[in-house]
Coordinates of C-alpha atoms and ligand atoms in Angstrom, one line a residue:
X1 CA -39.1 57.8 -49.4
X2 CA -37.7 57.4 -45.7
X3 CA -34.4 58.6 -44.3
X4 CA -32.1 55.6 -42.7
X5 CA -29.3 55.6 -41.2
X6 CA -26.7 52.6 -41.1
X7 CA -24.1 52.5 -38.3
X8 CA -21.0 50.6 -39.7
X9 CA -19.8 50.7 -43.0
X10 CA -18.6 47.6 -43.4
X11 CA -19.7 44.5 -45.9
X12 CA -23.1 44.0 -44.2
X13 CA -23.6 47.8 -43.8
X14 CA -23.0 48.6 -47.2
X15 CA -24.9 45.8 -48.6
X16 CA -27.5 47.2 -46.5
X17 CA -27.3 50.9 -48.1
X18 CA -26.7 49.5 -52.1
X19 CA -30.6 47.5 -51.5
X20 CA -32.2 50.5 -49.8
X21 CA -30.8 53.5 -51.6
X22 CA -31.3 50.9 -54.8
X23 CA -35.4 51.2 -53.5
X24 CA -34.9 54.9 -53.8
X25 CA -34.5 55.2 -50.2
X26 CA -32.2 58.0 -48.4
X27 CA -29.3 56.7 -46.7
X28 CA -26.7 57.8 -44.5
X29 CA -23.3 55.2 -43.8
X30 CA -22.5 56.4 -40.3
X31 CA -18.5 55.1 -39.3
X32 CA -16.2 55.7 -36.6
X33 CA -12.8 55.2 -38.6
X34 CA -11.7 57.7 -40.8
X35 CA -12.8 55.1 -43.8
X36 CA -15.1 52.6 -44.1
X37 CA -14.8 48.8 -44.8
X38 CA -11.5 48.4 -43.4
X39 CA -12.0 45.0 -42.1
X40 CA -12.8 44.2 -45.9
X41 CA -9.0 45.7 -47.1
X42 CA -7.4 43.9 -44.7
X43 CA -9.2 40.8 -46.0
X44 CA -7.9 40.9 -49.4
X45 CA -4.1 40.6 -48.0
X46 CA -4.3 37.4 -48.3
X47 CA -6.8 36.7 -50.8
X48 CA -10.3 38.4 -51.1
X49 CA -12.3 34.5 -50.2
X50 CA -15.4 35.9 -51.5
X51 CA -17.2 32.7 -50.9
X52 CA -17.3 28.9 -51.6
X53 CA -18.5 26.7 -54.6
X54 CA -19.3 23.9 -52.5
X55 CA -22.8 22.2 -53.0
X56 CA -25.7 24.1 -50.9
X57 CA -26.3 21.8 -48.6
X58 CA -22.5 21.4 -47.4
X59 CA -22.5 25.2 -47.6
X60 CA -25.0 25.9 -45.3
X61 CA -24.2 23.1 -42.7
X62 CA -20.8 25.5 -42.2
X63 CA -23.3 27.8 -40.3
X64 CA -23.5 27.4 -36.4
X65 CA -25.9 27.6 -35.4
X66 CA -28.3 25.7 -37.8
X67 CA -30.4 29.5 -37.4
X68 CA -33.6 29.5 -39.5
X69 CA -33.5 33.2 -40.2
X70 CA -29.7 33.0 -40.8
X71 CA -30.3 29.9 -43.2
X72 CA -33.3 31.8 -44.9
X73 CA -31.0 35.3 -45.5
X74 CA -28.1 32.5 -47.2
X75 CA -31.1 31.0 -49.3
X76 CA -32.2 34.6 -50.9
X77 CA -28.6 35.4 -51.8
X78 CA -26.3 32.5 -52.5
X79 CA -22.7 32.1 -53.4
X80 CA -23.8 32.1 -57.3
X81 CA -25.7 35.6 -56.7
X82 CA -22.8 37.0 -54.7
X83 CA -20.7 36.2 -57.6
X84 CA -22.6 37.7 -59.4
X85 CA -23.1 41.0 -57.9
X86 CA -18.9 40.7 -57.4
X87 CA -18.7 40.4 -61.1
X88 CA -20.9 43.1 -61.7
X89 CA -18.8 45.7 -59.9
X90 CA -16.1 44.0 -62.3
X91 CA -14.5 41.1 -60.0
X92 CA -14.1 38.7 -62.5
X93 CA -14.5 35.9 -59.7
X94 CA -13.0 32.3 -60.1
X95 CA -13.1 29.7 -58.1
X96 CA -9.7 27.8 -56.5
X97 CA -8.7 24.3 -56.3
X98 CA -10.0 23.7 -53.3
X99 CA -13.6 25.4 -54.0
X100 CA -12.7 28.6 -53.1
X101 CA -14.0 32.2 -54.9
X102 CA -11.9 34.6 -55.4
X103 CA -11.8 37.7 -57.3
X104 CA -9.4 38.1 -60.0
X105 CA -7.1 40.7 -58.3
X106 CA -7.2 38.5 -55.4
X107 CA -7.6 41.6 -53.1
X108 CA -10.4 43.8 -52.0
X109 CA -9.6 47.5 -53.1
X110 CA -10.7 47.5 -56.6
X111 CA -13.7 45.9 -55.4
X112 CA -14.7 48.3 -52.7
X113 CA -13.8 51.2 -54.9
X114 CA -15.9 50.1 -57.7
X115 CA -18.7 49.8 -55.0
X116 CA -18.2 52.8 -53.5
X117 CA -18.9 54.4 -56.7
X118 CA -22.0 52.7 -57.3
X119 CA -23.6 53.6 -54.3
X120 CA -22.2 57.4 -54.2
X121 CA -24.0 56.7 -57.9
X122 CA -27.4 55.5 -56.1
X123 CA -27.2 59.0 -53.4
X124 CA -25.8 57.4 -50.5
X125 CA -23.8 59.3 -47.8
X126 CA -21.0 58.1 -46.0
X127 CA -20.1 59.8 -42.9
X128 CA -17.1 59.0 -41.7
X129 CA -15.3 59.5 -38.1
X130 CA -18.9 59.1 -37.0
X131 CA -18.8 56.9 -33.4
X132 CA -22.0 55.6 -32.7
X133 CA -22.4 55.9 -28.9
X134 CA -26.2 55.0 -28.3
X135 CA -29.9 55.4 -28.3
X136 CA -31.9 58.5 -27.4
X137 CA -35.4 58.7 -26.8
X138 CA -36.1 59.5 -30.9
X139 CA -32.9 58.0 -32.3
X140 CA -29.3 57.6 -32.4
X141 CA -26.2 60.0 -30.9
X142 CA -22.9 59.9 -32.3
X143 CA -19.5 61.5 -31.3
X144 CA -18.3 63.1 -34.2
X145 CA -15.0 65.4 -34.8
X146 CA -17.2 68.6 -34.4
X147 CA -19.1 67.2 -31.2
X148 CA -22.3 65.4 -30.3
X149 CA -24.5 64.5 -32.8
X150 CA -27.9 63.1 -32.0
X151 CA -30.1 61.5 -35.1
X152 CA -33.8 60.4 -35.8
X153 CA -33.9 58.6 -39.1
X154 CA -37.1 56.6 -40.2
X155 CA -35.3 53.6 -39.8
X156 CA -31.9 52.7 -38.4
X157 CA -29.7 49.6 -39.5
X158 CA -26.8 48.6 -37.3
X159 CA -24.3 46.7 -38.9
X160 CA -21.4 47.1 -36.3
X161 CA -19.0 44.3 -36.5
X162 CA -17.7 41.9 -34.5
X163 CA -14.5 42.0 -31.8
X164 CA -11.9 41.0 -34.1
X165 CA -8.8 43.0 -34.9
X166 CA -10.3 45.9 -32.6
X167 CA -8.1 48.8 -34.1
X168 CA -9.8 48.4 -38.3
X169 CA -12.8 49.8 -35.9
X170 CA -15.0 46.9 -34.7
X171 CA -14.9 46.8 -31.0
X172 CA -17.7 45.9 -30.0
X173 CA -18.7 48.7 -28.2
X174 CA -22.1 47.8 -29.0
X175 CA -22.7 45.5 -26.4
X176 CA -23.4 47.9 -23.8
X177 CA -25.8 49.9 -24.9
X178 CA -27.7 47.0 -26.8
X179 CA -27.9 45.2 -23.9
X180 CA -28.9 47.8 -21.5
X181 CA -32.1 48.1 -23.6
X182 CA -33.4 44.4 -22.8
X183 CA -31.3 42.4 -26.0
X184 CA -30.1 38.6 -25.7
X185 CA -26.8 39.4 -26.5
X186 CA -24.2 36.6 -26.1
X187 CA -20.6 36.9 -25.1
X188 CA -18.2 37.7 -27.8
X189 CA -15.7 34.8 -28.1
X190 CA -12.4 34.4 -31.0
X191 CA -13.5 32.6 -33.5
X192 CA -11.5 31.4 -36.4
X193 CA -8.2 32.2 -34.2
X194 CA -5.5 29.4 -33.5
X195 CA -4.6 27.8 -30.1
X196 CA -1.8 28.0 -27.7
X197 CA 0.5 25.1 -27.4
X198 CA 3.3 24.1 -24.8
X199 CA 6.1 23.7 -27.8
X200 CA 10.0 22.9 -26.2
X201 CA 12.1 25.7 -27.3
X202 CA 14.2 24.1 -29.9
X203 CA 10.9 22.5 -31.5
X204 CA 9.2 25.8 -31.7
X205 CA 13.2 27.6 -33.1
X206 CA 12.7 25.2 -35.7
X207 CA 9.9 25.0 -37.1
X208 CA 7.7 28.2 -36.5
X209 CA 6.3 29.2 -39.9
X210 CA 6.5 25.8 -41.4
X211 CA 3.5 23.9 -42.7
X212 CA 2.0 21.1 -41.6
X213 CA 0.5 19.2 -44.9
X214 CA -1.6 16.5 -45.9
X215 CA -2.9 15.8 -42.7
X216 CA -6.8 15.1 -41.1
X217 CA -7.9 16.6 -37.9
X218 CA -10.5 15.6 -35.8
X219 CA -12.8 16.8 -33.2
X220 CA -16.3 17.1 -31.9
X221 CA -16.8 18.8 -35.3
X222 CA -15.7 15.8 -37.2
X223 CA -12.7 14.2 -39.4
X224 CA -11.6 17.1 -42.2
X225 CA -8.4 16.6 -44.3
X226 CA -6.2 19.5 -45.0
X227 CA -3.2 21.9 -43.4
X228 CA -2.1 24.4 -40.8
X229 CA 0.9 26.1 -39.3
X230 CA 3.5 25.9 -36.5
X231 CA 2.8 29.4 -35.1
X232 CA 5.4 30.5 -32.3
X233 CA 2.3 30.3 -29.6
X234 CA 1.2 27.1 -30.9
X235 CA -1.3 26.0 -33.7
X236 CA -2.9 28.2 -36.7
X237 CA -4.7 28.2 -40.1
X238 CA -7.2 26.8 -42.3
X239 CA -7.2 23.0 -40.6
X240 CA -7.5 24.5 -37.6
X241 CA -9.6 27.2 -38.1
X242 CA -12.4 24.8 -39.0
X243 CA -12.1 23.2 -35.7
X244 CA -11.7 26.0 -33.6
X245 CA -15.3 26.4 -32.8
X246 CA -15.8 23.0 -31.6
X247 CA -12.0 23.0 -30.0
X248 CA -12.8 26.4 -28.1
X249 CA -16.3 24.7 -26.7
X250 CA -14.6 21.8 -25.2
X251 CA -11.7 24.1 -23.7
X252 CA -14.5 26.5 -22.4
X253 CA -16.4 23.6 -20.5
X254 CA -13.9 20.9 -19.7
X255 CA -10.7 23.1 -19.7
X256 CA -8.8 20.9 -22.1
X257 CA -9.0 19.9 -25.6
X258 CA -6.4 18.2 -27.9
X259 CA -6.0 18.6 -31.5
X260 CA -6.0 15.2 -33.2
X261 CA -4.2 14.8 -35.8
X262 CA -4.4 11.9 -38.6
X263 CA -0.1 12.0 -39.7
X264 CA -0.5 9.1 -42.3
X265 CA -3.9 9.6 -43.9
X266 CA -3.7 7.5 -47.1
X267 CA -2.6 4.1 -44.9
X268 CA -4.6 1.9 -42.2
X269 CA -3.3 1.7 -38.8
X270 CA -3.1 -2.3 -39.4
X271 CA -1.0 -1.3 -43.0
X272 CA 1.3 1.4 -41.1
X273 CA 2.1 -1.3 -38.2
X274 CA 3.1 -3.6 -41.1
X275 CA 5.0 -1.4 -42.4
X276 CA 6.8 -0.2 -39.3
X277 CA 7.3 -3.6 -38.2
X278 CA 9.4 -4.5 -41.4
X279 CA 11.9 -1.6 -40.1
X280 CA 15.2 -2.4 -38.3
X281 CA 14.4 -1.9 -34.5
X282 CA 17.8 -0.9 -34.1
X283 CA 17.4 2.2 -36.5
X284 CA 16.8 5.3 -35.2
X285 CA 13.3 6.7 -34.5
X286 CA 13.7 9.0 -37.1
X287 CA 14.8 6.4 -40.0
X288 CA 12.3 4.0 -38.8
X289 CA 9.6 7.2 -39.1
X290 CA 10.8 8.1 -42.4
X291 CA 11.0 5.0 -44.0
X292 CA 8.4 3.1 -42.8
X293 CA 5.8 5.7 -42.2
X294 CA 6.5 8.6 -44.8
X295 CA 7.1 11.1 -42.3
X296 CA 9.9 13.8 -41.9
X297 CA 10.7 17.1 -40.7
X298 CA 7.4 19.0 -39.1
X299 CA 5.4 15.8 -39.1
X300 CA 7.8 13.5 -37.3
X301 CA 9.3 16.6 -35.0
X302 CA 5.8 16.7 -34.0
X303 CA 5.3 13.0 -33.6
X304 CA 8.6 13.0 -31.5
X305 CA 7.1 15.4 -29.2
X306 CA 3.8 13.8 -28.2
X307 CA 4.9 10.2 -27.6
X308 CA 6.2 8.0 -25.4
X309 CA 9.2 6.0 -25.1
X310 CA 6.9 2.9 -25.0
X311 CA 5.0 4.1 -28.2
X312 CA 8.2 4.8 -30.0
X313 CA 9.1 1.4 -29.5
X314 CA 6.2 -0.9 -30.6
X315 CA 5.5 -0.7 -34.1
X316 CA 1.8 -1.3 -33.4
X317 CA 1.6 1.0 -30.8
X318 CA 3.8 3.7 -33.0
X319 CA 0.9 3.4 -35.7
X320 CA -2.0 3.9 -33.4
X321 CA -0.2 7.0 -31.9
X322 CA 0.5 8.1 -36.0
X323 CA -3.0 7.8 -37.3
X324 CA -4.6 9.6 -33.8
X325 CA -1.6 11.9 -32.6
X326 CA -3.5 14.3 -29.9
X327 CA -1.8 17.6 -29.6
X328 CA -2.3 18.7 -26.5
X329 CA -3.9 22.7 -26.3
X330 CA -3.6 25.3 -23.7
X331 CA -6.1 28.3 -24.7
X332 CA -7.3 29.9 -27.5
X333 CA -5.7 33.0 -28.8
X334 CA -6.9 36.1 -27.8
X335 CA -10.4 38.0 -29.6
X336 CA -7.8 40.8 -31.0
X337 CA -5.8 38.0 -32.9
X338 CA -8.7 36.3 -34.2
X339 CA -10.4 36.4 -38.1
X340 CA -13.5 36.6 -36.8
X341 CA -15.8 36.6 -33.6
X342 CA -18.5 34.5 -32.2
X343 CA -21.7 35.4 -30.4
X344 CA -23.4 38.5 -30.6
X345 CA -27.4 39.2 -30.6
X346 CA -29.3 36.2 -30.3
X347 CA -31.7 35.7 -32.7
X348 CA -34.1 35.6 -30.5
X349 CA -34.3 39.1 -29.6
X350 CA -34.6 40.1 -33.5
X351 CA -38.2 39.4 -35.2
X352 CA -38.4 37.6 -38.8
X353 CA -37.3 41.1 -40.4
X354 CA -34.1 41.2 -38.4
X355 CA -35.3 44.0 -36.7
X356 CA -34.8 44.0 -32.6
X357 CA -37.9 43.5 -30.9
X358 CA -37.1 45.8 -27.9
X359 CA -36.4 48.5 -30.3
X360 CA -38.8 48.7 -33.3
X361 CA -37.5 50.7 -36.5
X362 CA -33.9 49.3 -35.8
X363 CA -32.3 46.6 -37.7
X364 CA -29.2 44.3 -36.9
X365 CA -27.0 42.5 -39.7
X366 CA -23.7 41.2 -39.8
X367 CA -20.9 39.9 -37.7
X368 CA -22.7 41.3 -34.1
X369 CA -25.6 39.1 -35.0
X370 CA -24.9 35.5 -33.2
X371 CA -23.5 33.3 -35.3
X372 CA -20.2 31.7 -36.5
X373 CA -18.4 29.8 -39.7
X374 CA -15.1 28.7 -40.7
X375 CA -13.2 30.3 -43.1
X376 CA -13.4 29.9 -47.0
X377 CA -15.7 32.6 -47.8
X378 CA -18.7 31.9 -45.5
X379 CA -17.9 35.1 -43.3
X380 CA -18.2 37.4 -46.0
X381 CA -21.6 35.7 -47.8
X382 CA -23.0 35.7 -44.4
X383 CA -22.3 39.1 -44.0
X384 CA -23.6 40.2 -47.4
X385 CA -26.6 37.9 -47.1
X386 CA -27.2 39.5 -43.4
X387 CA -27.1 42.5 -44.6
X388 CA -29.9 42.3 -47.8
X389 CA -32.1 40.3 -45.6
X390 CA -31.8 43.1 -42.7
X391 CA -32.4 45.7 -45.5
X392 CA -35.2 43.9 -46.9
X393 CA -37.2 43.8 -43.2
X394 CA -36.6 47.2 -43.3
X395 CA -38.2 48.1 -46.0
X396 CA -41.2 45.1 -45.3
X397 CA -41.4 47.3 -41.7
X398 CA -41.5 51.0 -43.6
X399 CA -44.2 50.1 -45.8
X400 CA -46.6 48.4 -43.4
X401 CA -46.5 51.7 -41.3
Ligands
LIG1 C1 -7.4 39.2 -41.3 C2 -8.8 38.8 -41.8 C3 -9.0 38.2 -43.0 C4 -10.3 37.8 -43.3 N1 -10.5 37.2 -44.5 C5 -11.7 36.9 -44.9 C6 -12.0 36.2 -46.2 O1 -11.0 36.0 -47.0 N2 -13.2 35.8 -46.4 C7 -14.3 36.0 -45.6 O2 -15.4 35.6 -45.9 N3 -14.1 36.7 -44.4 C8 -12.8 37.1 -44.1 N4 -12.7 37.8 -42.9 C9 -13.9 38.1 -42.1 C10 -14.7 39.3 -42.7 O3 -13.8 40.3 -43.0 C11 -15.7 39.8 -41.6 O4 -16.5 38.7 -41.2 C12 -16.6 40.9 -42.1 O5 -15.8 42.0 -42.5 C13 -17.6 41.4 -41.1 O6 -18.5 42.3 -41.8 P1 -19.4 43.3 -40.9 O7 -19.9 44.3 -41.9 O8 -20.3 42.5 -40.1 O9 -18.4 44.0 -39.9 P2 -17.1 44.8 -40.1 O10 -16.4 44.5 -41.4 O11 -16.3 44.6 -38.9 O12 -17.6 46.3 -40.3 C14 -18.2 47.0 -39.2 C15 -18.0 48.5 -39.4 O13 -18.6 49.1 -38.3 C16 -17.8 50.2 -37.8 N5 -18.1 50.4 -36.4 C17 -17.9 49.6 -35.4 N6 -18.2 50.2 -34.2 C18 -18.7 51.4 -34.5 C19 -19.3 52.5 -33.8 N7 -19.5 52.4 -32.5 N8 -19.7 53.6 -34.5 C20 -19.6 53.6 -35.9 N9 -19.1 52.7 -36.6 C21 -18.6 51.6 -35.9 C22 -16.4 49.7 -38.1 O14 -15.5 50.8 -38.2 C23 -16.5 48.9 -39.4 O15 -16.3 49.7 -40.5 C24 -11.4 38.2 -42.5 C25 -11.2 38.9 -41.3 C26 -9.9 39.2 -41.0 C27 -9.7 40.0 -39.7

């Protein structure tokens, strides 16, 4: 049986240590914070989305991009077998109402504790305030609290995290040294992270915190129905987040993007004209808005904002503005801020076993490897999937030699 080592002890890592120690393998967690999984507890604060219940094919087409070996890792663990395995370290998962899986307790700690057992259980080591720092000839050197540690496992499986949330100990350190020996690595960009917007004081006094409900958003990634929030910088949750990618592409190569938003889903622009042509057109803007359109507080503080005189005026003109409102954005939030990160190693520089090609007997899995989803659980199953598939070509890779 072969010694490994995994750096980063966070969902993919550990996934990685519960299949190989599971094989009977030896296997050291190396991780520079003080615990591991960190990222994972601060998950569960506002509830553990283990992953989604959605049919496969919609799953999978949340995965950018459409990666063949990414796609493959999904296929050999899906969200039924991650349930699964959550339920087997006593989840008790269920799903939400809007597809959602969750585990009973909602958050992550009686999760990770459970799993923590099993794989002390199964003889795996976790060292902790262990900071990877690079490669050496043989193997890997770490700064540790007594000093320099240098390593040479069999195998070595780096599961390091993005460049979210820096300070729960993914910060992406990585880059440097991976790329210095010859990998594709892309730049690490927020993903999953709202947008700034040029709010007037009194709008953003108002209604920072409040919900925006009931509403469809589209961009180059489509027409989705759903909800976000007023943040004080601008624009942020779920809605969003599932545009972000798309949002942040068009910021990065035209340097502007708007967030168009759908106010009146349920009606037609020729059945919203109608009805805002039967209102008094001496009424105020904001009776004519609520009774002819639906809309009040948020929604028609935000329809006040982006229109013009002329559009208020005109109830066909009001309607088109209603049903394709653009809200105009400035930047992205910062990488810190965000849920997650995109970019990362490219595939290209792994082989088929997710092992990097300029560094044979070293494995990648996880967030640093380049890909991106939304939120609603794809993150994690990613992560986990990642991770067995990495552990997997590990093992393929040991027993050939
Ligand atoms: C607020 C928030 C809420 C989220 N909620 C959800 C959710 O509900 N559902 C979902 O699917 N996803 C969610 N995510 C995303 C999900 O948590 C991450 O995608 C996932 O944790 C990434 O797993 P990973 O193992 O690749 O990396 P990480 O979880 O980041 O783990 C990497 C580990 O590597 C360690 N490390 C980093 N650098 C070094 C180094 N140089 N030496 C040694 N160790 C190092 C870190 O300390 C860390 O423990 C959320 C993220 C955030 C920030």
């Amino acid at each position: 049986m072969a010694e490994v080592a995994i750096v980063g002890g966070g969902p993919a890592g550990l996934m990685a240590a519960e299949v190989l120690a599971g094989a009977g393998h030896r296997v050291t967690v190396h991780d520079a914070m003080p615990s591991p999984a960190r990222k994972l507890l601060l998950a569960g604060k506002s509830g553990l989305n283990l992953t989604h219940s959605e049919p496969w094919q919609r799953f999978i087409g949340r995965y950018r991009p459409n990666e063949p070996m990414l796609l493959a890792a999904l296929d050999a663990f899906r969200p039924a077998d991650l349930v699964e395995w959550a339920d087997g370290l006593g989840a008790d998962c269920f799903v939400g109402s809007s597809g959602r899986v969750f585990p009973k307790a909602m958050k992550a700690s009686p999760l990770l504790r459970a799993w923590l057992r099993r794989l002390a259980d199964l003889g795996v080591t976790i060292r902790t305030r262990h900071r990877w720092t690079g490669f050496s000839d043989h193997g890997l050197t770490f700064e540790t609290p007594d000093g320099r540690l240098d390593i040479a496992p069999d195998a070595a499986l780096l599961a390091l995290g993005g460049a979210s949330w820096p300070r729960l100990g993914s910060d992406a350190a990585w880059v440097a040294p991976l790329r210095a020996i010859g990998n594709d690595v892309a730049d690490l960009k927020p993903a999953n992270a709202g947008f700034d917007v040029d709010w007037d004081a009194a709008f953003v006094e108002r209604f920072a915190g409040a919900p925006v409900k009931s509403v469809t958003a589209t961009s180059d990634a489509g027409t989705t129905p759903g909800e976000f929030v007023i943040s004080r910088h601008g624009i942020e949750g779920s809605l969003v987040y599932l545009h972000a990618a798309a949002l942040r592409d068009r910021l990065d190569a035209e340097g502007k993007a708007d967030f168009l938003l759908d106010l009146v889903p349920g009606r037609s622009v020729e059945r919203l004209a109608r009805d805002l042509g039967r209102q008094d057109a001496k009424a105020s803007f904001s009776n004519r808005l609520r009774k002819g359109a639906g809309l009040d507080g948020v929604k028609a503080a935000l329809a006040r904002l982006f229109m013009s005189e002329d559009e208020r005026r005109h109830p066909d003109r009001l309607a088109a503005r209603l049903k394709a409102l653009p809200i105009p954005l400035r930047r992205m939030r910062p990488i810190a801020e965000a849920i997650s990160s995109a970019g990362g190693i490219r595939f290209a520089s792994l082989d088929d076993r997710f092992m990097l090609k300029a560094r044979p007997g070293t494995f990648v899995a996880g967030e640093m490897l380049d890909w991106e989803a939304p939120t609603g659980g794809y993150l994690l199953t990613g992560c986990f999937a990642t991770g067995r598939a990495a552990a997997r070509g590990l093992m393929d890779w040991l027993a050939e030699r």
